[in-house]
Coordinates of C-alpha atoms and ligand atoms in Angstrom, one line a residue:
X1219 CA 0.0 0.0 0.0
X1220 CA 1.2 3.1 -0.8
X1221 CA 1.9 5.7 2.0
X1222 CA -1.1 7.1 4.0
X1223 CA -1.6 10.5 3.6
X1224 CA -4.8 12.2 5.2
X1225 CA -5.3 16.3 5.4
X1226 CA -7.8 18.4 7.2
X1227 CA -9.2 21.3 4.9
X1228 CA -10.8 23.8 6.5
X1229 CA -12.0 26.7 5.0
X1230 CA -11.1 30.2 7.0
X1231 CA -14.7 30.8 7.2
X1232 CA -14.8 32.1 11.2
X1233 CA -13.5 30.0 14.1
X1234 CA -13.8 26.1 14.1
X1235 CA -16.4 24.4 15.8
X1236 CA -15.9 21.0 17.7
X1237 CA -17.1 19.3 14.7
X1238 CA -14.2 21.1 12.6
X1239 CA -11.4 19.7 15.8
X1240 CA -12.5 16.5 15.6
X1241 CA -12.2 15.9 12.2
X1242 CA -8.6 17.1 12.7
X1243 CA -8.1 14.4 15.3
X1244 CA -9.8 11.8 13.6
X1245 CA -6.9 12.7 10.4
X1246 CA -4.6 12.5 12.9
X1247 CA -5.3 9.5 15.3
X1248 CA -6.0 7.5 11.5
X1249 CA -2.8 8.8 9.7
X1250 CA -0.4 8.4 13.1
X1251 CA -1.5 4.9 14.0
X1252 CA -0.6 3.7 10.6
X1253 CA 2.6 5.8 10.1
X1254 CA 1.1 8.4 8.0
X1255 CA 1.7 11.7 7.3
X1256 CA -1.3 14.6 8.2
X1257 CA -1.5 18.1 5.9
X1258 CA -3.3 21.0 7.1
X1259 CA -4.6 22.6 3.9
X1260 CA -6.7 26.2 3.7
X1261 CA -9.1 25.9 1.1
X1262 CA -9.8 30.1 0.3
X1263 CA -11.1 29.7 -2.2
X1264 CA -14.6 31.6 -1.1
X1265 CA -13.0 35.0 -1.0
X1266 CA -16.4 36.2 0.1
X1267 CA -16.6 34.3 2.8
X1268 CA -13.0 34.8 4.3
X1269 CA -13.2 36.0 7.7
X1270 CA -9.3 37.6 9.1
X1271 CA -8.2 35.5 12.1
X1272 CA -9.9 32.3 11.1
X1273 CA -6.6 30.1 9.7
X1274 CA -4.4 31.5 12.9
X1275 CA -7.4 30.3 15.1
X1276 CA -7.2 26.7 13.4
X1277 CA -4.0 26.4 14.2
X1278 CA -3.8 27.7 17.8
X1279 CA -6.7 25.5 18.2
X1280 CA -5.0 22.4 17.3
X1281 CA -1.4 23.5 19.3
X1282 CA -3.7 23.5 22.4
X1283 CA -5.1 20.0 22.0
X1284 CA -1.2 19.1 21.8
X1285 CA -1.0 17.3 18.2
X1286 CA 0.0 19.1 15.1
X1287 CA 0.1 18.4 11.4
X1288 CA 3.5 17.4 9.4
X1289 CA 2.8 19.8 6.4
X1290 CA 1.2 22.6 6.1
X1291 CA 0.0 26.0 5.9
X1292 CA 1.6 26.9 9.0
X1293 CA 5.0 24.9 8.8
X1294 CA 5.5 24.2 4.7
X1295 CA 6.6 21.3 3.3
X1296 CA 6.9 19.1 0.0
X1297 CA 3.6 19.5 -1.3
X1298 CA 2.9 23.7 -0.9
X1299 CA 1.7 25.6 -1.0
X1300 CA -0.8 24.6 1.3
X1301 CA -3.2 27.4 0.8
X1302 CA -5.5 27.3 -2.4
X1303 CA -5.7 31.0 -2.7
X1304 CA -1.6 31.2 -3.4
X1305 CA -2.4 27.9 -6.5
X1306 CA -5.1 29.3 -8.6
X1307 CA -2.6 29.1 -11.9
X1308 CA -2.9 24.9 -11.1
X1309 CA -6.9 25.2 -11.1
X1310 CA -7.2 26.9 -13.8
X1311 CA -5.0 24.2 -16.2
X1312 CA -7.0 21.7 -14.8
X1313 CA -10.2 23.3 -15.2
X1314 CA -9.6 23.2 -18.7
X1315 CA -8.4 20.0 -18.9
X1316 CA -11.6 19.2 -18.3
X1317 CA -13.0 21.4 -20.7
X1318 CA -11.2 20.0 -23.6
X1319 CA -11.7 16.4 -23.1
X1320 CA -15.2 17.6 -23.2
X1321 CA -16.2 16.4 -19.4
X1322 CA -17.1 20.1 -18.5
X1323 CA -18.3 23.3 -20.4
X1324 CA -18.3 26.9 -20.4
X1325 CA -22.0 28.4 -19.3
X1326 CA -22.5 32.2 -19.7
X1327 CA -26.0 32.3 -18.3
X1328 CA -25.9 35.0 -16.1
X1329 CA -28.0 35.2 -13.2
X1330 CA -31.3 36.9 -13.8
X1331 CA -31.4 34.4 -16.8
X1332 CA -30.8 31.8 -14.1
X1333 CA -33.3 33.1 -12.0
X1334 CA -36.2 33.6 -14.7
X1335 CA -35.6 29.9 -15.2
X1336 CA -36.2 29.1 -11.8
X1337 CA -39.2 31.1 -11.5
X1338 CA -40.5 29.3 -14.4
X1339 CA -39.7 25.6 -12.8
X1340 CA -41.1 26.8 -9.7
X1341 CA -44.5 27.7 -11.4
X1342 CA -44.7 24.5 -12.6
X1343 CA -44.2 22.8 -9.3
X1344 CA -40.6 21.8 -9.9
X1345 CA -36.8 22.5 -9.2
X1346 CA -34.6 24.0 -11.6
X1347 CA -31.5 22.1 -11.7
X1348 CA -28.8 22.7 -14.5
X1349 CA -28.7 19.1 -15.6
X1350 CA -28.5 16.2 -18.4
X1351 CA -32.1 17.3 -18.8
X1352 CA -31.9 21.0 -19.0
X1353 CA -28.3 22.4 -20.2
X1354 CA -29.2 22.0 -23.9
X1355 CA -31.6 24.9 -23.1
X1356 CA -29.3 27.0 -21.5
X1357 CA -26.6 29.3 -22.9
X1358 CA -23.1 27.1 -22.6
X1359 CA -21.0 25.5 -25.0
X1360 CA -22.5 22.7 -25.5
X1361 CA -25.1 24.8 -27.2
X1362 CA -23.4 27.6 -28.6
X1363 CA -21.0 27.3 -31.8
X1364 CA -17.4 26.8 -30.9
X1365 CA -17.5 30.8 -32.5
X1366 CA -19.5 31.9 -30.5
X1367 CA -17.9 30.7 -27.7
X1368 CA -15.0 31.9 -28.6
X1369 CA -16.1 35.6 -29.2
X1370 CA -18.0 35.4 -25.7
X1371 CA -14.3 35.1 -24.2
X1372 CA -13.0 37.5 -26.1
X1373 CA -15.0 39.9 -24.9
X1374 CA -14.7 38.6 -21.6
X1375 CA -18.3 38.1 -20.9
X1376 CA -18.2 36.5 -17.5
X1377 CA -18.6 32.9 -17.6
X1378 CA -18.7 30.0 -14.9
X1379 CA -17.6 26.3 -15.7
X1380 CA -19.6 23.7 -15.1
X1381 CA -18.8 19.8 -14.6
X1382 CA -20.7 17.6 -16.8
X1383 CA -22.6 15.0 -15.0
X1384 CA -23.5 11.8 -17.4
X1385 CA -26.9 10.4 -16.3
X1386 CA -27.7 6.9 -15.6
X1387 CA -25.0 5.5 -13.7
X1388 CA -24.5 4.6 -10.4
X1389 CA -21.4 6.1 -8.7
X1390 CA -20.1 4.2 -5.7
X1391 CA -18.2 6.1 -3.2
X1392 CA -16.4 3.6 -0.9
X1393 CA -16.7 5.1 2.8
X1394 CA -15.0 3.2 5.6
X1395 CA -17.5 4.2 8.0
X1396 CA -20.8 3.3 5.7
X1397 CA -19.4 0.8 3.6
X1398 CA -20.2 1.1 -0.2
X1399 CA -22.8 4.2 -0.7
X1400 CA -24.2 4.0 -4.3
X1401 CA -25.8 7.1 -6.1
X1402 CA -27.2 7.7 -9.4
X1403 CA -25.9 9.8 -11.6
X1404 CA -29.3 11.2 -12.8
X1405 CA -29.6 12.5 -9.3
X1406 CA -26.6 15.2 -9.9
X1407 CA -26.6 18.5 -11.4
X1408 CA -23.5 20.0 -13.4
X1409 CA -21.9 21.9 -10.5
X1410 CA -19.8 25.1 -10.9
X1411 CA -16.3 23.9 -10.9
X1412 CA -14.7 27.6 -11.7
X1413 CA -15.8 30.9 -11.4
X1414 CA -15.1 33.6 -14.0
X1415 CA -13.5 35.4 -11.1
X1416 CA -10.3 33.1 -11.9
X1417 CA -10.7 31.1 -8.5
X1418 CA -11.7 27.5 -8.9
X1419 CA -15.2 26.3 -6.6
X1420 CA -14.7 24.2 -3.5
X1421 CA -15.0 20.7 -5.5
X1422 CA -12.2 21.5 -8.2
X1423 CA -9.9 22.8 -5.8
X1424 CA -10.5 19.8 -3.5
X1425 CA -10.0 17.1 -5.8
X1426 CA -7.0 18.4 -8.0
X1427 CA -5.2 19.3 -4.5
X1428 CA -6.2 15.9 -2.8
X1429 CA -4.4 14.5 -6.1
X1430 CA -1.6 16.6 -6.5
X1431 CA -0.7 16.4 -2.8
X1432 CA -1.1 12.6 -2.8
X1433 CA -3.6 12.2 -0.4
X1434 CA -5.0 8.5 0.0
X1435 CA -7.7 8.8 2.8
X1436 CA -10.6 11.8 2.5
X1437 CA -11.7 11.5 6.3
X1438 CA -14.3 14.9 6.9
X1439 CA -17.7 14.9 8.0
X1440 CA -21.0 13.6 6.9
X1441 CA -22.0 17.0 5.3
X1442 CA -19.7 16.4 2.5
X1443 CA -21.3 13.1 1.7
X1444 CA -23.9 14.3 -1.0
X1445 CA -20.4 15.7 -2.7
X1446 CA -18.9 12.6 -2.9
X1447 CA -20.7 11.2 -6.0
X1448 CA -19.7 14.3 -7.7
X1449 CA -16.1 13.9 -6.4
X1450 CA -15.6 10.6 -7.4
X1451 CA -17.1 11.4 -11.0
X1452 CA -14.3 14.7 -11.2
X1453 CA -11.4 11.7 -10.2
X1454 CA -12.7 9.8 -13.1
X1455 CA -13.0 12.2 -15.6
X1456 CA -9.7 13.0 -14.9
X1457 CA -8.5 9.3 -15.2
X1458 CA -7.2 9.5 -11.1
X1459 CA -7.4 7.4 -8.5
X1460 CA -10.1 8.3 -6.1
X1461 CA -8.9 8.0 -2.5
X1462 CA -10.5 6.1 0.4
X1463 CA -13.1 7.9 2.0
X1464 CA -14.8 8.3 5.5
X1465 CA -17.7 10.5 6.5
X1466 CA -17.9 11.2 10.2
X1467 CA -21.1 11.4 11.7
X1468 CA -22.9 14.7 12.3
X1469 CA -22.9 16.2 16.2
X1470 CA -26.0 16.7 17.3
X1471 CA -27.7 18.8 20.7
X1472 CA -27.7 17.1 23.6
X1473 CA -31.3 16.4 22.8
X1474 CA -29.9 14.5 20.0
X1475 CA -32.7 16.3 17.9
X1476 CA -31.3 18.5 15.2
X1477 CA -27.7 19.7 14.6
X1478 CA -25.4 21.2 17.2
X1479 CA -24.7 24.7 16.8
X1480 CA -23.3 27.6 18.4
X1481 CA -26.9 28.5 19.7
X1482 CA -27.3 25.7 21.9
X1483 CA -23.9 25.9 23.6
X1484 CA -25.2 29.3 24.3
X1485 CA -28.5 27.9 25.7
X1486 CA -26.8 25.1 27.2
X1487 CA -23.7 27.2 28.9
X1488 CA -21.1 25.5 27.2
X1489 CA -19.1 26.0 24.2
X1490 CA -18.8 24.9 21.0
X1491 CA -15.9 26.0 20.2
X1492 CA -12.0 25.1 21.1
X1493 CA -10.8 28.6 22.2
X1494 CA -12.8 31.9 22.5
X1495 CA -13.6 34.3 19.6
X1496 CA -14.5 37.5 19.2
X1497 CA -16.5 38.3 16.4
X1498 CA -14.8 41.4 14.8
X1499 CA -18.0 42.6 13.4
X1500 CA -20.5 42.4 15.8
X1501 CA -18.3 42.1 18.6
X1502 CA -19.8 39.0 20.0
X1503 CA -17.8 36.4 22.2
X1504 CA -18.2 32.8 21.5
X1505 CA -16.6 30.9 24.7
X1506 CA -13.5 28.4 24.1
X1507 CA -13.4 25.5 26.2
X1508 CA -9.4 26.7 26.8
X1509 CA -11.1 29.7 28.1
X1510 CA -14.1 27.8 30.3
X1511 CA -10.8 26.2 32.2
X1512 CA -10.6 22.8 30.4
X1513 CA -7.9 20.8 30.4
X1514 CA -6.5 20.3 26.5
X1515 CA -6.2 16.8 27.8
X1516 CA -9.8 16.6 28.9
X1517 CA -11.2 18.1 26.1
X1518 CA -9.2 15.6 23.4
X1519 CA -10.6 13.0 24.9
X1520 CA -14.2 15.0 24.5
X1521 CA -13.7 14.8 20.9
X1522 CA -12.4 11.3 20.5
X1523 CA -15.4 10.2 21.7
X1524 CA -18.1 12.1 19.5
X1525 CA -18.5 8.8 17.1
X1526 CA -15.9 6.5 18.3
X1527 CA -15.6 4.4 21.9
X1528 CA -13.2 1.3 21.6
X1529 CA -15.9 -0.8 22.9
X1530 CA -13.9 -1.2 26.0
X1531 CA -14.5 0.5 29.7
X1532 CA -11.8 2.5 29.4
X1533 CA -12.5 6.5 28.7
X1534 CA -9.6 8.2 29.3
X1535 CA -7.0 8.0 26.8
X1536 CA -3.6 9.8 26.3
X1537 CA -2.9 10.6 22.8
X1538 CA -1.2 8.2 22.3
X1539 CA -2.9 5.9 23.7
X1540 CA -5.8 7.1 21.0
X1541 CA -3.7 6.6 18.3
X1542 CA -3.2 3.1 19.6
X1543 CA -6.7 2.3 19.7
X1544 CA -8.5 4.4 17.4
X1545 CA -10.5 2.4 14.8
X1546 CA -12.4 4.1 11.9
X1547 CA -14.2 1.1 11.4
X1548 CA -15.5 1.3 14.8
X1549 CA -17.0 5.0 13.9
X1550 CA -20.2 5.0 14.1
X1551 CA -22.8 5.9 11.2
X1552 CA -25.4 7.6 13.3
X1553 CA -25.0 11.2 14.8
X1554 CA -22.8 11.7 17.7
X1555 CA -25.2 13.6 20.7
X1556 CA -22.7 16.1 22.5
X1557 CA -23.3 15.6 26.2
X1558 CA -22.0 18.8 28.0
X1559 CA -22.2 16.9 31.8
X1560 CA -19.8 14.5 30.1
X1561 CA -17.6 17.0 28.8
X1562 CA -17.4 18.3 32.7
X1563 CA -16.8 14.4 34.3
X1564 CA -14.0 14.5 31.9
X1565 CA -12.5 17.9 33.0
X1566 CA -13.1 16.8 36.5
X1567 CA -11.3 13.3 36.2
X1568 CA -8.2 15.1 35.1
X1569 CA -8.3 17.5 37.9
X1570 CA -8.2 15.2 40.5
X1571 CA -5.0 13.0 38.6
X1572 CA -3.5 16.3 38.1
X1573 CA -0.8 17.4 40.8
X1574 CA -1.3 19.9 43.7
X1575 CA 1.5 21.8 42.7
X1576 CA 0.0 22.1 39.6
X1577 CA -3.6 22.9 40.9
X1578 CA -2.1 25.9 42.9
X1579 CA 0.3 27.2 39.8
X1580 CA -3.4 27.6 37.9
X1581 CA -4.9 29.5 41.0
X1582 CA -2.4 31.4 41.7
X1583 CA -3.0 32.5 38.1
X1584 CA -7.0 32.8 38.4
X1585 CA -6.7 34.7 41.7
X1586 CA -4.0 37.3 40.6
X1587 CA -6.8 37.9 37.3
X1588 CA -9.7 38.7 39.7
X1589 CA -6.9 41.2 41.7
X1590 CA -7.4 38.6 44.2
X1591 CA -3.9 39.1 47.1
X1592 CA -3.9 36.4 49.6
X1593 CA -1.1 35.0 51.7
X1594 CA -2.9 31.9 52.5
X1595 CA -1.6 28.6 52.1
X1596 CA -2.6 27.8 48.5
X1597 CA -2.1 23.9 48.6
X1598 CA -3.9 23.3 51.6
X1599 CA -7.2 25.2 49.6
X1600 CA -6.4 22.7 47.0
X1601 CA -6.6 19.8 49.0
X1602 CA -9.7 20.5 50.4
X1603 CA -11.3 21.8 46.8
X1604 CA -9.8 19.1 44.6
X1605 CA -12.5 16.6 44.8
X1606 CA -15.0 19.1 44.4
X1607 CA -14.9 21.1 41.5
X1608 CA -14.6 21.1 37.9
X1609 CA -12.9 23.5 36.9
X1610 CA -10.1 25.4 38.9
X1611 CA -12.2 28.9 38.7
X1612 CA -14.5 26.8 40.6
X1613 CA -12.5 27.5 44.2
X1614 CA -12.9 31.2 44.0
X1615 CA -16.5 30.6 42.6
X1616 CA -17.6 28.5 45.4
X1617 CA -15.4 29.3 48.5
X1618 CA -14.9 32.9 48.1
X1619 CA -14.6 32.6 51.8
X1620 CA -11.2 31.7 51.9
X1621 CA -9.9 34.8 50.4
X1622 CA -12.5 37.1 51.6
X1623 CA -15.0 37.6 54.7
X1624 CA -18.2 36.5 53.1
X1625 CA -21.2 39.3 52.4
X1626 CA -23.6 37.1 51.8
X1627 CA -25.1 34.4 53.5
X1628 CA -26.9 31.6 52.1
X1629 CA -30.9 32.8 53.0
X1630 CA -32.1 29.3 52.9
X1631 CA -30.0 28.3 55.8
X1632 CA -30.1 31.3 57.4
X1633 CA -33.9 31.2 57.6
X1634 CA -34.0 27.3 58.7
X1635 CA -30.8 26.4 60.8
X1636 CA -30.0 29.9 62.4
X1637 CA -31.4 30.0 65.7
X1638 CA -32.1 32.6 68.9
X1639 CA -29.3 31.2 70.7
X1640 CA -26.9 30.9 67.2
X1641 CA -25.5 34.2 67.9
X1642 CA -24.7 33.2 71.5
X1643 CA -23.0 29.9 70.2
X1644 CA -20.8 32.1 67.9
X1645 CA -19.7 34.6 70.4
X1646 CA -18.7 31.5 73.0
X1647 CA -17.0 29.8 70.7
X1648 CA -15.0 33.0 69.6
X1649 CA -13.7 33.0 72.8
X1650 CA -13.0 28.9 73.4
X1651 CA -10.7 29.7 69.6
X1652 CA -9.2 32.8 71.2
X1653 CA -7.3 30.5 73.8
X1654 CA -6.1 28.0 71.4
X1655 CA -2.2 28.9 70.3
X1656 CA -1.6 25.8 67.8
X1657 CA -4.7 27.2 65.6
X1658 CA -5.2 23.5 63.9
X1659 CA -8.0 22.1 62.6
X1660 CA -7.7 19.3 65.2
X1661 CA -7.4 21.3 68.3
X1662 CA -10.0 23.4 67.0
X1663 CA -12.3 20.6 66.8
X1664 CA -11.0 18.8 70.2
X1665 CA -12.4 22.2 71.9
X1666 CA -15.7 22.6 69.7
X1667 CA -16.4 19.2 71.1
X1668 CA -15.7 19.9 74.7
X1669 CA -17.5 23.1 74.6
X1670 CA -20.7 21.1 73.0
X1671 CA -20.5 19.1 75.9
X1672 CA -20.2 21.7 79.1
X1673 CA -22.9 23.2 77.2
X1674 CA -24.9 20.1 76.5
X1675 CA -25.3 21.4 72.9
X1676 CA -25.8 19.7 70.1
X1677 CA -23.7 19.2 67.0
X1678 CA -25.8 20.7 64.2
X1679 CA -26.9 23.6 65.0
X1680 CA -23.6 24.9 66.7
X1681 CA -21.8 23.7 63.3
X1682 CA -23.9 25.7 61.0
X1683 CA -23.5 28.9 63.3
X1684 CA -20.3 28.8 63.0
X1685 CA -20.0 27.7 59.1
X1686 CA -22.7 30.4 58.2
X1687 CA -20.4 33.0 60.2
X1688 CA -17.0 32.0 58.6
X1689 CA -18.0 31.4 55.0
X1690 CA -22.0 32.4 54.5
X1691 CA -22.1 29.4 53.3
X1692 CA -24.7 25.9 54.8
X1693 CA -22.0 23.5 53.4
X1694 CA -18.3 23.1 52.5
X1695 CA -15.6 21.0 53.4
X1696 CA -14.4 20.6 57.0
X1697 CA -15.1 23.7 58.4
X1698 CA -11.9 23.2 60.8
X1699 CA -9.6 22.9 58.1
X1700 CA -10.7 26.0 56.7
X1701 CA -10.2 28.4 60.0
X1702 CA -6.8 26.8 59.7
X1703 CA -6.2 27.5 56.3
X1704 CA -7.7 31.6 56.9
X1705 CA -5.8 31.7 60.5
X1706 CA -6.8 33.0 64.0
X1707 CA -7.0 36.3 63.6
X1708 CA -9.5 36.4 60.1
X1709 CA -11.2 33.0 61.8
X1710 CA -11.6 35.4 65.4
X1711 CA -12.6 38.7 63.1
X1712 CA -15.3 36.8 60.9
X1713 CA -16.7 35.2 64.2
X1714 CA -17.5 38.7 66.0
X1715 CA -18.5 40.8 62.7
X1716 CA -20.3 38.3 61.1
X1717 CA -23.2 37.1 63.3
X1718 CA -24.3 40.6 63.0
X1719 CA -25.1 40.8 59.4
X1720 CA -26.7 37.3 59.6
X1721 CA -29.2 38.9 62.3
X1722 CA -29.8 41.8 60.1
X1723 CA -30.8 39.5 57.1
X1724 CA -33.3 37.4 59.9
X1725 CA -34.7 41.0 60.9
Ligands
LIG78 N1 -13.1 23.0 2.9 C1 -14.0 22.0 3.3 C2 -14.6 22.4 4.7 O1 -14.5 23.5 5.0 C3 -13.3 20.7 3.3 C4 -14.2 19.5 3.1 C5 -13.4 18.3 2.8 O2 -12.7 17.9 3.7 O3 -13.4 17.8 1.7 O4 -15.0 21.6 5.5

């Protein structure tokens, strides 16, 4: 077999969705586990649709997950250059080519022609499609005389060309992930292979560039199926090989009803996209799971598993442990739901493997942004946060009260657990703390206890006093490891201002 050779093609048309990443890692994982070579290819050839930003953002997207392409726009390489916009003099000689073995044609219909014919089709009840049945009543070169032709490019009378579908046959594209998919011919209509603007459409392009750049395996997603027919037939007329393809299932809401799209990840509070982007026109954000806090590690494995499980137990993978066991013949034909609590478990299950040291270096980082100064010890907060959050913003987001002296306090525990004599409890307990020199969470437990027990108190409602007075909050973890962790004096200070406030918000 010859070498493998898969590329991703994106077309700089605004940032990538997930869908866009894990095609990338699909390429990847297929072209690495069999010693292949990936190209990262820009396909501009929409100048209309090119939006500034959008090829840097496909590559920064992909350095974050932590793989990379061999070739491409980004690092060069034997097969450049990798960016369709810089090869428009190879389209062109191919697109005629085509034209001269009479497998496409020039059409000079212009548009309101085009558009009268629709109307017409449409007050019959039909579709217009230029096709075997209706390009002999249109204005192209199969009509026209070869001098009339002619003296229509002379003049330069704009002019697209169009690929010339013959009816009646059955065109099998050979997909690893459906098996053999069989369309007729008749089906088809003579797409617009070039434009008289000089740039080639989206299917030449494609095709002479998979050729020319030698790629063997098409893997992109299931969208593209309805072009593969037409793909296959352009391989043919040009007497090429076609490669190997494999359409990857579409991603649907986490309703599985309907395509995912940037709306629902709005709806839903979570993206759909790899990093964040600002939308240069309108100025809208779209949140990045980078940004959101996700681990790259976490979110590869997110994407590996929108089509593909190995049909073991095992979810989390390295990468290259993916490449390993990554099977295309195990990707599934039917759509991939995205499940945004699963995207979190994942997160979460690399948090916890991930090293305090590590934890604290991120905090550190997500205090100092939120102008955050503490002096507290930043590795025992982790300890006691690690199993319990998601994301490392999560620690400031839901125990504040480490860093500051809370100013609210939860109203639902407030109003049920905090009692006449709460404020009492607080104030004795101040005191009992006051004595204790070795301020750790043991002692301060040891004395908790024996005051309960002069006092005949019981546990719970003493314990919330105190929690709601240190952190506002009716739960958290061991409420004597975190007066250790703030220290005495804050511990003492939060104890005598706090139960204050919390009988002001009873009043
Ligand atoms: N440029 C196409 C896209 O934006 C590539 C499709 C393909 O891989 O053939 O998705």
């Amino acid at each position: 077999m010859s070498k493998v050779r898969v590329r991703y093609a994106p077309s700089p048309t605004g940032p990538q969705h997930v869908g866009g990443i894990r095609t990338a890692l699909y390429n990847y994982l297929f072209a690495k586990k069999l010693g292949g070579d990936v190209v990262l290819r820009i396909e501009d050839t929409d100048e209309k649709r090119f939006v500034e930003g959008a090829e840097q953002y496909i590559i920064e997207s992909i350095k974050w997950c932590g793989f990379d392409f061999d070739e491409g726009v980004h690092k060069g390489g034997p097969f450049g250059p990798y960016k369709q916009s810089e090869r428009k003099d190879i389209y062109l000689k191919y697109s005629q080519q085509l034209i001269d073995d009479g497998k496409a044609y020039y059409a000079f219909d212009t548009s309101d022609e085009l558009h009268v014919k629709r109307v017409a089709f449409e007050k019959e009840k039909k579709n217009f499609k230029y096709d075997f049945s209706t390009r002999d009543s249109m204005r192209n070169s199969l009509v026209l005389s070869d001098d009339e032709v002619q003296n229509l490019l002379n003049k330069d009378v704009p002019y697209t060309v169009r690929f010339k579908i013959e009816p009646d046959n059955i065109i099998v594209v050979d997909d690893m992930v459906r098996g053999e998919v069989r369309f007729n011919s008749s089906e088809l209509d003579d797409k617009i292979i070039f434009k008289s603007d000089g740039m080639p459409t989206y299917h030449l392009a494609n095709i002479v560039d998979d050729h020319l750049m030698e790629i063997s395996h098409v893997i992109r997603g299931e969208e593209w199926l309805p072009s593969a027919p037409l793909h296959v037939a352009i391989y043919e007329a040009f007497g090429w090989n076609s490669p190997k393809f494999a359409h990857l299932p579409l991603l649907l809401k986490p309703t599985g009803k309907g395509k995912l799209s940037k709306r629902d990840g709005d709806a839903g509070g979570f993206p759909v996209f790899p990093l964040e982007w600002k939308d240069q026109q309108t100025g809208d954000i779209s949140k990045g799971y980078r940004e959101e806090g996700y681990y790259p590690e976490a979110f590869l494995n997110i994407m590996a598993f929108l089509g593909w499980n190995p049909g073991t137990e095992q979810e989390m993978f390295s990468l290259s442990e993916l490449i390993q066991t990554f099977d295309i013949q195990k990707v599934n034909k039917s759509g991939a739901k995205f499940d945004p609590d699963k995207a979190k478990w994942y997160n979460q299950q690399y948090l916890v493997r991930k090293s305090d040291d590590e934890i604290v270096h991120d905090l550190r980082a997500d205090l100092a942004k939120r102008g955050i100064e503490t002096s507290i010890n930043l590795s025992s907060v982790v300890r006691q946060m690690k199993e319990r959050i998601v994301f490392v913003k999560d620690i400031y987001s839901s125990a504040q009260y480490f860093f500051e002296s809370p100013t609210v306090f939860d109203p639902k525990t407030v109003k049920k657990k905090w009692k006449d004599n709460s404020a009492e409890i607080v104030t004795d307990i101040a005191a009992v703390f006051d004595k204790i020199v070795d301020f750790r969470a043991d002692n301060l437990e040891a004395s908790f206890k024996k005051y309960l027990e002069e006092k005949e108190l019981g546990f719970g409602i003493a314990m919330i006093a105190l929690r709601l007075s240190i952190t506002g909050k009716g739960g958290g973890p061991s409420l004597f490891e975190i007066a250790e962790i703030i220290g005495k004096n804050e511990t003492l200070k939060r104890l005598k201002e706090n139960p204050e406030k919390i009988l002001d918000l009873k009043a």
